[in-house]
Amino acid sequence: MIEEMDHRPPELLKSLADELSEILLSGNSDPGRRNDLLDRLGLMRKKKGSSTAPETSPAGLPDTIGIWKKVSKNGKTFYRRDAAKQFHWVAWADVQDIFPRGSRRRVILLGESVARGYLYDPHYNVAKELEAILTSRVETADIEVVDLARTSLGMNDLCELMRSCVALEPELVVIFAGNNWEPDVMHLFDQDDWENIGEAFRREGFPAVKSYIEEKFDRSISRFLETVRATLIEKDIPVIFVIPEFNLKDWKSNHIEQGLLWLPAGEMEKWLCAKAIAEAARANNDIDIFGSAVREMVRIDPSNPLGHEYLGDHYILKQQYAEARLAFEQARDMALFSGGRSTPRCSKLIREVILREAPGLGIHAVDLPGIFASEYPAHLPDRYHFLDYCHLTVEGIKLAMRHTAQVITTVLTGKEISVGDIRASGLYPGDEALAVAHFGAAIHNSHNGQSQEILRYHCKKAVGHSSKIKISMTEFADFSSRRVSSNFCKTFQQIVFGGQMRQYEGAMLTLQHPRDRKLMDIELVNSIVEAFGEESNTLDNMVSQLRASEHGVDSEPLNLLESFYSTTHYNDYAGKPQTTLFSARTTESNFSFIVPPGVERVDITISCRTPGREECGRPIRIHINGEKDALTEIPMSRDWTSWSFTLSGKRLNAGTNRLSIHWPYSFRPMPAEKAYSLNTLTKLMYPVLGEIFSFQAVSRSLHDCD
Amino acid sequence: MNIIGISAFFHDSACCLLQDGCIKAAAEEERFTRVKADPSLPGRAFKYCLREAGLTIGDIDCIAYYEDPRKKLARQLWSGVLAHSPDLMQRIDPGHVERQIRETLGYDGLIRYSEHHLSHAASSYYFSGFTESAIFTVDGVGEWATTTYGMGSGHRLQLFEEVEFPDSLGLLYSTITSYLGFGVNDGEYKVMGLAPYGKPTYADKIEKLISLQKGGQYRLDMKYFGFLAGNCMYSERLPELLGRAPRREDAKLGQWHADIAKSLQVVLEQVQLDKVNYLYERTGSDNLCMAGGVALNCVANGQILRKGPFKRLFVQPASNDAGCAIGAAALAHVALTDERPGNGKLRHVYLGPSSTNRQIHSFLESTSIRYKDYRGDTENLLTITARQLNEGKVIGWFCGRMEFGPRSLGGRSILADPRRTEMRDRINAMVKKREGFRPFAPAVLKEKAQEHFDLDHDSPYMLETCQVISSLDLPAITHVDGSARVQTVHRETNPRFYDLLTAFEKVSGCPILLNTSFNVKGEPIVCTPEDAVRCFITSDIDLLVIEDFIIDRQENDFDRLKFILMHIERSDSGIRHDVYTFI
């Protein structure tokens, strides 16, 4: 619309621009005048093109394959780790050079952290186990496994790696992936998608949302498999796809994933009632009532993983393991719809699409979920095979690679071999490496919101394997208990440069925390102390003193909304912008604070509201240290209101104290606004029950006047 | 009455708290998020402001937003700049400003909207100490206005004329900035610093880009500009006119570039002088208040004061969009109380957060850093610091509340001896990693200012340049044309910095220090002790004075800590360097 003479739009268009601005900002949905004005201003939107086709491989050797770059030396061309990418080396195999294929048959392993042997690598990993298994058999004794697996590899990067790895002349490629695909798919969603999902939710509730997202996901996975075919199969490179399994029994959802879905009037109240009944019945070992209550939970709200987890527990009590598996799989898969950033996982949908399409594309599948189900009909995958949500223990790796080796052998030799004839290798990480793996697992579990029971398990395992781990554990307990960012702490330096924790992605990256979001790791540090056994007193004293001096409530207001006190894990909602408020989407919010010895009274002030809801007789209840009776009650209020209350005497523990806020649930009509982003969709589907603007604790002498 | 002012969504987001008309707190969001020029809603700055005043969200009477989203959108639609956005509709979110304020901040009370240039005008006038004043605001663009003329009297403020987009002095300057290979919204200051090295050889060509019109008006010849299309500031006609291809960012600077910079500066000053003369004729006031990004051109400000008709000049220290937060809050105060805000002239801009000795001590004790504790011994701390400066050391100085606005004024500063020739190159090499031509600025004891600088009034905000007349040789802060951008330091507003200057004068005979901002290239100025220590360790600064503690590099081995700190993931900048971020 630029006028040639003046090189600026005509003045007379200003009034049209004014009018269009008014229309757009008023949310006027009548497209007629709007589109007319857009057209006259030269702003009509072009149609979106189709998604880009996969890139074709460039001719000749690629310059890089992952972190390895092409090098020519003494007339030979090979790939060497790029020093400029040194800080990424920890995510890949600890291999300096990859040479051209020689006389040995070459199998390339591509995949994610599960394929790295996360937490054992480099002492032990999937590629080493696979190669050891294969080379122990006559028919595959000449196989080498080239390890191109990378921690945090996404679908797009996997495609790129597939293309470049052809240059290494593989005889066969193993892809062990699927845990990291959900974020890549979610990035494909645009404003239209969010609007469509929002409208689907309004009309038909959660099932329509699930259906929409899964359909898009299904297509994305199909496209990926087609890329596998075009990139590898068409070049006569057989592909074996190892479908990951999940720690179904031990991995639990967190409060982000358990956010309460908007349901029609009365329904969520029923769900909460069923939940209460279920929990009481379980405590009383009343399996039948437990079962009927959890079925009711799942019926009312199939989106909440908690219902499915309880159902799974019920089935385990009934020794109905196939049904339990289905329930826990549902729990795992609901994380995709929660609006939160969940841990990596391979959903049932991914598995089904691969199993459905792989045969037609010439891809061989190693279906670990199917294998686990058949090998352990009376058990579910748990900590024996998994260190955390998806990363396998040594036993898990050996199981997975025996089955993978079986398929490799069949594909390469044409002979059918029973997996029973394939033995795991004799490779085992040493005790120190096992200790580090379990301590790393304890940290990983803790930072993803798992229970103290599993933290204790891993800490004890770690110490049981090697007492040397206590050094790192002590250092960890120290810097975790300090306010200052971990990067600055001398004990953090010691742990990074000591090298003992290098298995945990080099330690530096994994033990850092986001800016202004450090955790105090109370339960983890307490688990560490417990694991020290007879030597725990010294560490316990150190931790207690440190907590008191660094975090103890004193005469300066302590902000309980800081991450130290308000959260125990790093998971959060994925939408942006992030609110500055503490938002509760479940009926209970928990806070911790430290009371130093000698402090007799703590005054707490809270500014909070229950947005859009206000009901008499339904107060917000605040409990201290697990007491059944509320310490105080605050009326629901739409508006911000500030309240103060005091803790003193027996109610105060020296050391760690826990405040629990119980938000009352009541129905609120769905907001009218359209969803146009993940953030707005999350607000629509998972309404906020309570918000806190400020929450402070200050200590006073008992003799101070109010 | 508690009023929050907010600027956000384009660049330099900021928040301020006006309590009964007085500024209690103000801070840019970038200082908290460490995203340079962070445009996002200033949630952290908001929480800080309330915390500083001991308030909670229920205590806020009004949130004032610094511009009119509807008018801004109209201008963007008219200009066509949104046509080049990938998804027009996605960027237009009905009511997004209000929604974000309500949802992100949790605020459900009164929201008032002011216009962009009115916010600039208010940020200056209401805190100038003038009972009446002419007002001149100049920037890239707000909603439609790029330049405005106004008058303030008592609590009333009125803009009576404006120049509309795309005719913009700010965008003219930014266009040449881009042409010279510097980042837009970021490099204008560099062009100003380059100008004294040049001659106005190409002023006649620059004059072809802009023509003076009647009254307050001027007009750009848009055939030379490309910013309407949104991809590049200039069109292909500009290199044709100037006779040379645009400079690449990494290419060497030569005399020709300096001459272009000088020519631009001269033309800017000519236009501004013409317009302030017009403003004087219209208003008859002897006082002039200025704001808007172009008001950060302190060389032009100095010319306006020296050659223009006004006797007194006040420039808002945060003349960029961050300062609009203050202006918006001030306008809301007037609307709600019918009273003028401000408590006389703005005395200082130390409006950000501070840290206590206790917090710093606890922090240092957690680290492996060796430090010295001077709590209760300020005199010794100052003497030692002064001696170190005299020995040629470069000092990181963290003291009191953080400044608001782009200048460091002795709260978060890097200090050095201005008498040493090598100091400019040293600081550039160790911290700033910036172009060698850029001068550093001096801080001087207020009482000694006239002895060393051709300055007959206070200049607490480093917003004007003047000639160096000192008998001392001050190569590190004297620009090639003999000018300096001076900060006069006053005991009432920054006693410790004042005392440091006094201590330095005692050991050296020089009451002046080189004062530059405490940050490394590409990062915002430091805010917290952690930021300060990180900057200190990852640069080569010799000494860090952080309240009552001194950390000496020579007494420490920082290799390991430096390794860790340098490999923390850095945030991307909030500014896009090729085109003005008016989207």
PDB file of C-alpha atoms in Angstrom, chain B residues 158-350:
ATOM      1  CA  GLN B 158      -0.705  19.683  27.449  1.00  0.00           C
ATOM      2  CA  LEU B 159       0.817  18.686  24.146  1.00  0.00           C
ATOM      3  CA  PHE B 160      -0.239  21.118  21.454  1.00  0.00           C
ATOM      4  CA  GLU B 161       1.556  19.777  18.402  1.00  0.00           C
ATOM      5  CA  GLU B 162       3.090  16.606  17.183  1.00  0.00           C
ATOM      6  CA  VAL B 163       4.974  15.213  14.241  1.00  0.00           C
ATOM      7  CA  GLU B 164       3.537  11.951  13.021  1.00  0.00           C
ATOM      8  CA  PHE B 165       5.112   8.749  11.888  1.00  0.00           C
ATOM      9  CA  PRO B 166       6.930   8.011   9.649  1.00  0.00           C
ATOM     10  CA  ASP B 167       8.529  11.436  10.010  1.00  0.00           C
ATOM     11  CA  SER B 168      10.805  10.790  12.947  1.00  0.00           C
ATOM     12  CA  LEU B 169      14.119  12.157  14.140  1.00  0.00           C
ATOM     13  CA  GLY B 170      14.628   9.041  16.187  1.00  0.00           C
ATOM     14  CA  LEU B 171      14.122   6.779  13.189  1.00  0.00           C
ATOM     15  CA  LEU B 172      16.383   8.974  11.085  1.00  0.00           C
ATOM     16  CA  TYR B 173      19.115   8.526  13.670  1.00  0.00           C
ATOM     17  CA  SER B 174      18.414   4.797  13.952  1.00  0.00           C
ATOM     18  CA  THR B 175      18.523   4.419  10.195  1.00  0.00           C
ATOM     19  CA  ILE B 176      21.985   5.902   9.936  1.00  0.00           C
ATOM     20  CA  THR B 177      22.962   3.855  12.986  1.00  0.00           C
ATOM     21  CA  SER B 178      21.954   0.733  11.131  1.00  0.00           C
ATOM     22  CA  TYR B 179      23.660   1.906   7.958  1.00  0.00           C
ATOM     23  CA  LEU B 180      26.882   2.367   9.918  1.00  0.00           C
ATOM     24  CA  GLY B 181      26.668  -1.262  10.984  1.00  0.00           C
ATOM     25  CA  PHE B 182      25.433  -0.846  14.543  1.00  0.00           C
ATOM     26  CA  GLY B 183      22.379  -2.397  16.113  1.00  0.00           C
ATOM     27  CA  VAL B 184      19.181  -0.413  16.093  1.00  0.00           C
ATOM     28  CA  ASN B 185      17.903   0.619  19.521  1.00  0.00           C
ATOM     29  CA  ASP B 186      21.298  -0.206  20.869  1.00  0.00           C
ATOM     30  CA  GLY B 187      23.934   1.430  18.694  1.00  0.00           C
ATOM     31  CA  GLU B 188      22.711   5.028  18.579  1.00  0.00           C
ATOM     32  CA  TYR B 189      24.919   5.871  21.492  1.00  0.00           C
ATOM     33  CA  LYS B 190      27.918   4.571  19.595  1.00  0.00           C
ATOM     34  CA  VAL B 191      27.157   6.811  16.648  1.00  0.00           C
ATOM     35  CA  MET B 192      27.026   9.754  19.012  1.00  0.00           C
ATOM     36  CA  GLY B 193      30.426   8.745  20.393  1.00  0.00           C
ATOM     37  CA  LEU B 194      31.873   8.301  16.899  1.00  0.00           C
ATOM     38  CA  ALA B 195      30.780  11.739  15.690  1.00  0.00           C
ATOM     39  CA  PRO B 196      33.541  13.811  17.322  1.00  0.00           C
ATOM     40  CA  TYR B 197      36.084  11.908  15.258  1.00  0.00           C
ATOM     41  CA  GLY B 198      34.484  13.130  12.077  1.00  0.00           C
ATOM     42  CA  LYS B 199      33.764  16.218  10.085  1.00  0.00           C
ATOM     43  CA  PRO B 200      30.307  17.207   8.856  1.00  0.00           C
ATOM     44  CA  THR B 201      31.394  16.636   5.291  1.00  0.00           C
ATOM     45  CA  TYR B 202      28.179  14.897   4.349  1.00  0.00           C
ATOM     46  CA  ALA B 203      25.764  17.114   6.193  1.00  0.00           C
ATOM     47  CA  ASP B 204      24.329  18.274   2.901  1.00  0.00           C
ATOM     48  CA  LYS B 205      23.535  14.699   1.979  1.00  0.00           C
ATOM     49  CA  ILE B 206      22.019  13.926   5.342  1.00  0.00           C
ATOM     50  CA  GLU B 207      19.929  17.057   4.916  1.00  0.00           C
ATOM     51  CA  LYS B 208      18.356  15.470   1.858  1.00  0.00           C
ATOM     52  CA  LEU B 209      16.806  12.903   4.150  1.00  0.00           C
ATOM     53  CA  ILE B 210      14.875  15.433   6.164  1.00  0.00           C
ATOM     54  CA  SER B 211      13.293  18.759   5.358  1.00  0.00           C
ATOM     55  CA  LEU B 212      12.191  21.344   7.866  1.00  0.00           C
ATOM     56  CA  GLN B 213       8.586  22.371   7.614  1.00  0.00           C
ATOM     57  CA  LYS B 214       6.548  25.078   9.228  1.00  0.00           C
ATOM     58  CA  GLY B 215       6.173  25.262  12.935  1.00  0.00           C
ATOM     59  CA  GLY B 216       7.207  22.081  14.692  1.00  0.00           C
ATOM     60  CA  GLN B 217       7.035  19.952  11.595  1.00  0.00           C
ATOM     61  CA  TYR B 218       9.637  18.223   9.521  1.00  0.00           C
ATOM     62  CA  ARG B 219       9.423  15.532   6.919  1.00  0.00           C
ATOM     63  CA  LEU B 220      11.555  12.564   5.990  1.00  0.00           C
ATOM     64  CA  ASP B 221      12.092  11.713   2.364  1.00  0.00           C
ATOM     65  CA  MET B 222      10.865   8.173   2.632  1.00  0.00           C
ATOM     66  CA  LYS B 223      12.480   6.957  -0.539  1.00  0.00           C
ATOM     67  CA  TYR B 224      15.659   6.570   1.467  1.00  0.00           C
ATOM     68  CA  PHE B 225      14.065   4.633   4.285  1.00  0.00           C
ATOM     69  CA  GLY B 226      12.955   1.037   4.462  1.00  0.00           C
ATOM     70  CA  PHE B 227      11.468   0.721   7.916  1.00  0.00           C
ATOM     71  CA  LEU B 228       7.910   0.826   6.669  1.00  0.00           C
ATOM     72  CA  ALA B 229       8.543  -2.507   5.034  1.00  0.00           C
ATOM     73  CA  GLY B 230       9.899  -3.755   8.330  1.00  0.00           C
ATOM     74  CA  ASN B 231      12.980  -5.606   7.124  1.00  0.00           C
ATOM     75  CA  CYS B 232      15.677  -2.979   6.907  1.00  0.00           C
ATOM     76  CA  MET B 233      15.864   0.570   8.146  1.00  0.00           C
ATOM     77  CA  TYR B 234      17.099   2.007   4.859  1.00  0.00           C
ATOM     78  CA  SER B 235      16.263   1.500   1.233  1.00  0.00           C
ATOM     79  CA  GLU B 236      18.772   0.913  -1.541  1.00  0.00           C
ATOM     80  CA  ARG B 237      18.633   4.641  -2.315  1.00  0.00           C
ATOM     81  CA  LEU B 238      20.488   5.554   0.835  1.00  0.00           C
ATOM     82  CA  PRO B 239      23.798   3.936  -0.120  1.00  0.00           C
ATOM     83  CA  GLU B 240      23.396   5.527  -3.535  1.00  0.00           C
ATOM     84  CA  LEU B 241      22.996   8.922  -1.921  1.00  0.00           C
ATOM     85  CA  LEU B 242      25.846   8.544   0.505  1.00  0.00           C
ATOM     86  CA  GLY B 243      28.066   6.905  -2.041  1.00  0.00           C
ATOM     87  CA  ARG B 244      29.036   3.828  -0.152  1.00  0.00           C
ATOM     88  CA  ALA B 245      27.631   0.436   0.764  1.00  0.00           C
ATOM     89  CA  PRO B 246      26.361  -0.023   4.306  1.00  0.00           C
ATOM     90  CA  ARG B 247      28.957  -1.144   6.778  1.00  0.00           C
ATOM     91  CA  ARG B 248      28.846  -4.709   8.021  1.00  0.00           C
ATOM     92  CA  GLU B 249      28.779  -5.084  11.758  1.00  0.00           C
ATOM     93  CA  ASP B 250      32.229  -6.559  11.969  1.00  0.00           C
ATOM     94  CA  ALA B 251      33.899  -4.327   9.410  1.00  0.00           C
ATOM     95  CA  LYS B 252      36.485  -1.771  10.388  1.00  0.00           C
ATOM     96  CA  LEU B 253      35.404   1.792  11.033  1.00  0.00           C
ATOM     97  CA  GLY B 254      37.114   4.511   9.090  1.00  0.00           C
ATOM     98  CA  GLN B 255      37.149   8.241   8.709  1.00  0.00           C
ATOM     99  CA  TRP B 256      34.263   8.116   6.311  1.00  0.00           C
ATOM    100  CA  HIS B 257      32.028   6.492   8.918  1.00  0.00           C
ATOM    101  CA  ALA B 258      33.034   9.075  11.488  1.00  0.00           C
ATOM    102  CA  ASP B 259      32.208  11.836   9.019  1.00  0.00           C
ATOM    103  CA  ILE B 260      28.767  10.339   8.427  1.00  0.00           C
ATOM    104  CA  ALA B 261      28.211  10.148  12.174  1.00  0.00           C
ATOM    105  CA  LYS B 262      29.287  13.744  12.584  1.00  0.00           C
ATOM    106  CA  SER B 263      27.143  14.874   9.713  1.00  0.00           C
ATOM    107  CA  LEU B 264      24.145  13.137  11.211  1.00  0.00           C
ATOM    108  CA  GLN B 265      24.830  14.664  14.608  1.00  0.00           C
ATOM    109  CA  VAL B 266      25.111  18.123  13.120  1.00  0.00           C
ATOM    110  CA  VAL B 267      21.856  17.753  11.204  1.00  0.00           C
ATOM    111  CA  LEU B 268      20.086  16.403  14.269  1.00  0.00           C
ATOM    112  CA  GLU B 269      21.266  19.361  16.290  1.00  0.00           C
ATOM    113  CA  GLN B 270      20.231  21.799  13.587  1.00  0.00           C
ATOM    114  CA  VAL B 271      16.756  20.350  13.385  1.00  0.00           C
ATOM    115  CA  GLN B 272      16.384  20.241  17.125  1.00  0.00           C
ATOM    116  CA  LEU B 273      17.597  23.790  17.526  1.00  0.00           C
ATOM    117  CA  ASP B 274      15.150  24.945  14.920  1.00  0.00           C
ATOM    118  CA  LYS B 275      12.354  23.179  16.710  1.00  0.00           C
ATOM    119  CA  VAL B 276      13.231  24.309  20.208  1.00  0.00           C
ATOM    120  CA  ASN B 277      13.324  27.872  18.912  1.00  0.00           C
ATOM    121  CA  TYR B 278       9.829  27.306  17.608  1.00  0.00           C
ATOM    122  CA  LEU B 279       8.808  25.862  20.938  1.00  0.00           C
ATOM    123  CA  TYR B 280      10.208  28.841  22.753  1.00  0.00           C
ATOM    124  CA  GLU B 281       8.239  31.179  20.527  1.00  0.00           C
ATOM    125  CA  ARG B 282       5.063  29.230  21.200  1.00  0.00           C
ATOM    126  CA  THR B 283       5.477  28.935  24.949  1.00  0.00           C
ATOM    127  CA  GLY B 284       7.598  31.827  26.116  1.00  0.00           C
ATOM    128  CA  SER B 285       8.967  29.741  28.945  1.00  0.00           C
ATOM    129  CA  ASP B 286      12.612  29.875  29.954  1.00  0.00           C
ATOM    130  CA  ASN B 287      12.421  26.264  31.080  1.00  0.00           C
ATOM    131  CA  LEU B 288      12.643  23.246  28.852  1.00  0.00           C
ATOM    132  CA  CYS B 289      11.889  19.650  29.738  1.00  0.00           C
ATOM    133  CA  MET B 290      12.934  16.853  27.435  1.00  0.00           C
ATOM    134  CA  ALA B 291      12.349  13.139  27.202  1.00  0.00           C
ATOM    135  CA  GLY B 292      12.157  10.380  24.610  1.00  0.00           C
ATOM    136  CA  GLY B 293      15.001   8.230  23.355  1.00  0.00           C
ATOM    137  CA  VAL B 294      16.603  11.050  21.369  1.00  0.00           C
ATOM    138  CA  ALA B 295      16.947  13.028  24.590  1.00  0.00           C
ATOM    139  CA  LEU B 296      19.641  10.553  25.540  1.00  0.00           C
ATOM    140  CA  ASN B 297      21.776  12.261  22.907  1.00  0.00           C
ATOM    141  CA  CYS B 298      23.582  14.324  25.474  1.00  0.00           C
ATOM    142  CA  VAL B 299      25.748  16.080  22.877  1.00  0.00           C
ATOM    143  CA  ALA B 300      22.629  17.508  21.274  1.00  0.00           C
ATOM    144  CA  ASN B 301      21.259  18.353  24.714  1.00  0.00           C
ATOM    145  CA  GLY B 302      24.368  20.365  25.457  1.00  0.00           C
ATOM    146  CA  GLN B 303      23.952  22.290  22.196  1.00  0.00           C
ATOM    147  CA  ILE B 304      20.308  22.968  22.962  1.00  0.00           C
ATOM    148  CA  LEU B 305      21.236  24.453  26.290  1.00  0.00           C
ATOM    149  CA  ARG B 306      24.170  26.456  25.009  1.00  0.00           C
ATOM    150  CA  LYS B 307      22.792  27.688  21.720  1.00  0.00           C
ATOM    151  CA  GLY B 308      19.075  27.466  22.257  1.00  0.00           C
ATOM    152  CA  PRO B 309      16.778  30.060  23.761  1.00  0.00           C
ATOM    153  CA  PHE B 310      15.967  28.223  26.965  1.00  0.00           C
ATOM    154  CA  LYS B 311      17.789  29.121  30.156  1.00  0.00           C
ATOM    155  CA  ARG B 312      17.210  25.912  32.011  1.00  0.00           C
ATOM    156  CA  LEU B 313      16.971  22.349  30.822  1.00  0.00           C
ATOM    157  CA  PHE B 314      15.787  19.219  32.548  1.00  0.00           C
ATOM    158  CA  VAL B 315      16.165  15.873  30.836  1.00  0.00           C
ATOM    159  CA  GLN B 316      14.496  12.823  32.351  1.00  0.00           C
ATOM    160  CA  PRO B 317      17.367  10.476  33.287  1.00  0.00           C
ATOM    161  CA  ALA B 318      15.375   7.511  31.980  1.00  0.00           C
ATOM    162  CA  SER B 319      14.458   9.191  28.724  1.00  0.00           C
ATOM    163  CA  ASN B 320      13.937   5.903  26.961  1.00  0.00           C
ATOM    164  CA  ASP B 321      10.702   3.948  27.141  1.00  0.00           C
ATOM    165  CA  ALA B 322      11.500   2.712  30.637  1.00  0.00           C
ATOM    166  CA  GLY B 323      10.956   6.255  31.858  1.00  0.00           C
ATOM    167  CA  CYS B 324       7.458   6.227  30.400  1.00  0.00           C
ATOM    168  CA  ALA B 325       6.468   4.042  33.331  1.00  0.00           C
ATOM    169  CA  ILE B 326       7.108   7.024  35.588  1.00  0.00           C
ATOM    170  CA  GLY B 327       5.313   9.374  33.239  1.00  0.00           C
ATOM    171  CA  ALA B 328       2.247   7.164  33.006  1.00  0.00           C
ATOM    172  CA  ALA B 329       2.076   6.889  36.783  1.00  0.00           C
ATOM    173  CA  ALA B 330       2.415  10.649  37.118  1.00  0.00           C
ATOM    174  CA  LEU B 331      -0.427  11.266  34.671  1.00  0.00           C
ATOM    175  CA  ALA B 332      -2.623   8.848  36.566  1.00  0.00           C
ATOM    176  CA  HIS B 333      -1.809  10.651  39.788  1.00  0.00           C
ATOM    177  CA  VAL B 334      -2.891  13.954  38.290  1.00  0.00           C
ATOM    178  CA  ALA B 335      -6.089  12.453  36.904  1.00  0.00           C
ATOM    179  CA  LEU B 336      -7.021  10.887  40.207  1.00  0.00           C
ATOM    180  CA  THR B 337      -5.967  13.626  42.600  1.00  0.00           C
ATOM    181  CA  ASP B 338      -5.927  16.774  40.492  1.00  0.00           C
ATOM    182  CA  GLU B 339      -2.573  17.437  42.056  1.00  0.00           C
ATOM    183  CA  ARG B 340       0.885  17.539  40.692  1.00  0.00           C
ATOM    184  CA  PRO B 341       3.068  14.563  41.591  1.00  0.00           C
ATOM    185  CA  GLY B 342       6.719  14.825  42.401  1.00  0.00           C
ATOM    186  CA  ASN B 343       8.390  16.457  45.302  1.00  0.00           C
ATOM    187  CA  GLY B 344      10.201  19.206  43.501  1.00  0.00           C
ATOM    188  CA  LYS B 345      13.030  18.219  41.237  1.00  0.00           C
ATOM    189  CA  LEU B 346      13.986  14.582  40.939  1.00  0.00           C
ATOM    190  CA  ARG B 347      16.926  14.395  43.283  1.00  0.00           C
ATOM    191  CA  HIS B 348      18.301  11.046  42.330  1.00  0.00           C
ATOM    192  CA  VAL B 349      17.482   7.846  40.479  1.00  0.00           C
ATOM    193  CA  TYR B 350      18.622   5.330  43.059  1.00  0.00           C
TER     194      TYR B 350
END
